[in-house]
Coordinates of C-alpha atoms in Angstrom, one line a residue:
M1 CA -36.4 -34.3 -25.3
S2 CA -33.8 -31.7 -25.4
E3 CA -31.6 -31.0 -22.2
I4 CA -32.3 -27.6 -20.7
S5 CA -29.0 -26.0 -19.4
P6 CA -29.6 -24.9 -15.6
L7 CA -29.8 -21.0 -15.3
V8 CA -27.7 -19.5 -12.6
K9 CA -29.5 -16.5 -11.0
R10 CA -27.6 -14.0 -9.5
S11 CA -28.6 -12.9 -6.0
L12 CA -30.6 -10.1 -5.2
V13 CA -27.6 -8.6 -3.3
D14 CA -25.4 -8.9 -6.1
Q15 CA -27.9 -6.8 -8.3
A16 CA -28.2 -4.3 -5.6
L17 CA -24.6 -4.0 -5.3
D18 CA -24.4 -3.4 -9.2
Q19 CA -27.0 -0.7 -9.1
L20 CA -25.5 1.0 -6.0
R21 CA -21.9 0.9 -7.6
L22 CA -23.3 2.3 -10.9
R23 CA -24.8 5.3 -9.1
I24 CA -21.4 5.9 -7.3
N25 CA -19.6 5.6 -10.4
E26 CA -21.9 8.1 -12.1
G27 CA -21.5 10.5 -9.3
A28 CA -25.0 10.4 -7.9
W29 CA -23.4 11.0 -4.6
V30 CA -20.1 13.1 -3.7
V31 CA -17.8 11.8 -1.0
G32 CA -18.8 12.8 2.2
Q33 CA -22.3 12.9 1.4
R34 CA -25.2 11.0 3.3
L35 CA -26.8 8.4 1.4
P36 CA -30.5 8.0 1.1
T37 CA -32.2 5.9 3.9
E38 CA -32.8 2.2 3.6
P39 CA -36.5 2.6 2.9
E40 CA -35.8 5.4 0.2
L41 CA -33.2 3.0 -1.6
S42 CA -35.5 0.1 -1.2
A43 CA -38.2 1.9 -3.0
E44 CA -35.7 3.5 -5.6
L45 CA -34.2 0.1 -6.4
G46 CA -37.4 -2.1 -6.3
I47 CA -35.9 -4.5 -3.5
S48 CA -36.6 -5.3 0.1
R49 CA -34.9 -3.3 2.8
N50 CA -33.2 -6.7 3.8
T51 CA -31.5 -6.6 0.5
V52 CA -30.5 -3.2 0.7
R53 CA -29.2 -3.6 4.1
E54 CA -26.9 -6.6 3.1
A55 CA -25.6 -4.6 -0.1
M56 CA -24.8 -1.7 2.2
R57 CA -22.7 -3.9 4.4
V58 CA -20.8 -5.3 1.4
L59 CA -20.0 -1.7 0.2
A60 CA -19.1 -0.8 4.2
F61 CA -16.6 -3.8 4.3
S62 CA -15.1 -2.7 0.9
G63 CA -14.5 0.8 2.2
L64 CA -16.8 2.6 -0.3
I65 CA -19.2 3.7 2.5
E66 CA -19.1 4.5 6.1
I67 CA -22.1 3.3 8.2
R68 CA -22.6 5.5 11.2
Q69 CA -24.8 3.9 13.8
G70 CA -27.9 6.1 14.5
D71 CA -26.8 8.7 11.8
G72 CA -26.9 6.8 8.3
S73 CA -24.6 6.0 5.6
Y74 CA -22.2 8.2 4.2
L75 CA -20.0 7.8 0.7
R76 CA -16.3 7.3 1.7
A77 CA -14.9 6.9 -1.6
V78 CA -15.7 6.4 -5.3
A79 CA -12.9 3.9 -6.3
D80 CA -13.7 0.4 -4.8
P81 CA -10.5 -0.6 -2.8
L82 CA -11.2 -4.2 -3.9
D83 CA -10.6 -3.0 -7.9
T84 CA -7.4 -1.6 -6.5
L85 CA -6.3 -4.6 -4.9
K86 CA -7.0 -6.5 -8.3
A87 CA -4.9 -4.1 -10.2
L88 CA -1.9 -4.2 -7.9
S89 CA -2.2 -8.1 -8.2
R90 CA -1.9 -7.7 -12.0
C91 CA 1.1 -5.2 -12.1
S92 CA 4.2 -6.3 -13.9
L93 CA 7.6 -6.5 -12.2
E94 CA 9.0 -3.2 -13.7
Q95 CA 5.9 -1.3 -12.6
A96 CA 6.3 -3.0 -9.0
R97 CA 9.7 -1.9 -8.9
E98 CA 8.8 1.6 -10.3
T99 CA 6.2 2.2 -7.6
R100 CA 8.3 1.0 -4.8
H101 CA 10.8 3.5 -5.6
I102 CA 8.6 6.3 -5.6
L103 CA 6.9 5.4 -2.5
E104 CA 10.4 4.8 -0.7
V105 CA 11.9 8.3 -1.8
E106 CA 8.7 10.1 -0.7
A107 CA 8.4 8.0 2.6
I108 CA 12.1 8.5 3.4
G109 CA 11.4 12.4 3.1
L110 CA 8.6 12.2 5.6
A111 CA 10.7 10.1 7.7
A112 CA 13.3 12.8 8.1
L113 CA 10.5 15.3 9.4
R114 CA 8.6 12.7 11.7
R115 CA 11.0 10.2 12.8
T116 CA 11.3 9.8 16.8
D117 CA 14.1 8.9 18.9
E118 CA 12.7 5.4 19.1
D119 CA 12.8 5.2 15.3
L120 CA 16.3 6.1 15.1
V121 CA 17.4 3.4 17.7
A122 CA 15.6 0.7 15.8
L123 CA 17.2 2.2 12.4
R124 CA 20.7 2.1 14.0
E125 CA 20.1 -1.4 14.9
A126 CA 18.9 -2.6 11.6
L127 CA 21.8 -0.9 9.9
G128 CA 24.2 -2.4 12.1
V129 CA 23.0 -5.7 11.4
S130 CA 22.9 -5.1 7.8
G131 CA 26.6 -4.0 7.8
R132 CA 27.8 -7.1 9.4
H133 CA 26.4 -9.1 6.6
Y134 CA 27.0 -6.9 3.6
H135 CA 30.1 -8.7 2.4
G136 CA 28.8 -12.2 3.5
D137 CA 26.0 -14.5 2.5
L138 CA 23.6 -12.6 -0.2
D139 CA 20.3 -13.8 1.2
T140 CA 21.0 -12.8 4.6
Y141 CA 22.2 -9.6 3.5
I142 CA 19.1 -8.9 1.5
A143 CA 16.8 -10.0 4.4
C144 CA 18.7 -7.8 6.8
D145 CA 18.5 -4.6 4.1
L146 CA 15.0 -4.9 3.8
V147 CA 14.5 -4.6 7.4
F148 CA 16.5 -1.2 7.5
H149 CA 14.5 0.0 4.5
R150 CA 11.2 -1.1 5.8
R151 CA 11.9 0.6 9.1
L152 CA 12.9 3.9 7.2
V153 CA 9.6 3.9 5.5
D154 CA 7.8 3.1 8.8
A155 CA 9.4 6.3 10.4
A156 CA 7.2 8.2 8.1
H157 CA 4.6 7.2 10.3
N158 CA 2.0 6.7 7.6
P159 CA 0.4 3.1 7.9
T160 CA -0.9 3.1 4.3
L161 CA 2.6 3.9 2.9
S162 CA 4.2 1.0 5.0
E163 CA 1.6 -1.4 3.8
L164 CA 2.0 -0.6 0.1
Y165 CA 5.8 -0.5 0.6
R166 CA 5.9 -4.1 2.0
Y167 CA 3.5 -5.2 -0.8
F168 CA 5.9 -4.0 -3.5
S169 CA 9.0 -5.0 -1.9
S170 CA 7.8 -8.7 -1.6
V171 CA 7.1 -8.5 -5.4
V172 CA 10.5 -7.3 -6.4
G173 CA 12.4 -9.5 -4.2
A174 CA 14.0 -11.6 -6.7
Q175 CA 14.9 -8.8 -8.7
L176 CA 16.7 -7.5 -5.6
R177 CA 18.8 -10.7 -5.4
H178 CA 19.7 -10.2 -9.2
C179 CA 20.9 -6.7 -8.7
L180 CA 22.8 -7.5 -5.6
N181 CA 24.7 -10.5 -7.0
I182 CA 27.8 -8.7 -7.4
T183 CA 31.2 -9.7 -5.8
P184 CA 32.9 -8.1 -4.3
R185 CA 30.3 -5.9 -3.2
R186 CA 31.3 -2.0 -3.1
Q187 CA 31.7 -0.4 0.3
E188 CA 30.6 3.0 -1.2
V189 CA 27.1 1.6 -1.8
F190 CA 26.7 0.5 1.8
D191 CA 28.1 3.8 2.7
L192 CA 25.2 5.6 1.3
H193 CA 23.0 3.9 3.5
I194 CA 25.1 5.3 6.4
A195 CA 24.7 8.7 4.8
L196 CA 20.9 8.3 4.5
L197 CA 20.3 7.5 7.9
D198 CA 22.5 10.5 8.8
A199 CA 20.2 12.8 6.8
V200 CA 17.1 11.1 8.5
E201 CA 18.6 12.0 11.8
Q202 CA 19.4 15.4 11.0
R203 CA 16.0 15.9 9.8
D204 CA 17.1 16.9 6.3
P205 CA 14.3 15.5 3.9
E206 CA 15.7 16.9 0.6
R207 CA 19.2 15.3 1.3
A208 CA 17.5 12.2 2.6
K209 CA 15.3 11.7 -0.7
A210 CA 18.5 12.5 -3.0
L211 CA 20.4 9.9 -1.3
S212 CA 17.5 7.5 -1.6
R213 CA 17.4 8.2 -5.2
Q214 CA 21.3 7.7 -5.5
L215 CA 20.7 4.1 -3.9
I216 CA 18.3 3.2 -6.3
N217 CA 20.3 4.0 -9.2
E218 CA 23.3 1.9 -7.8
P219 CA 23.8 -1.8 -9.1

């Protein structure tokens, strides 16, 4: 008697998710539009309301839809954030470095417009600590320098930018060590940091962005 391989049946929720994502990708609904009700989706997909409800919860958790109690469900995005996270995890070192640079330059331009007095205090403190270690232990300096740059990006007051910048900074950390492993370190490179902070303090976004690009191109 031949052995029958066990069949792994996908859950009804997974099947419902596939159908709902397909409709979203095909443009059945536009961002901001109210989705059909659970009974309507249940009839359309040929599955129970409980299955539809669970599938909608998964879509809400992933950020594709927004469930408003007593009002209904609305399409929030057409690109699945989970797919975006998968793409981020597969990026190359060069792609991460390039993306980090783009984010940093634009964020610093925003920081020059949005920074607060509290931001300036934190930035001066971070730059002071970084300066004391610039000619010392490399790993210590890199850690201090990252704090300064992260605070610059945080001064843009855009949490999404800050999170993305932190992610890509962590990816390119090893490359930073390679680029900065030069002795003696050139004082004029650190002086660019001082000028950058001054541009942010003077609310000069174009100068801040130009200095940021100059820093990026320094070895």
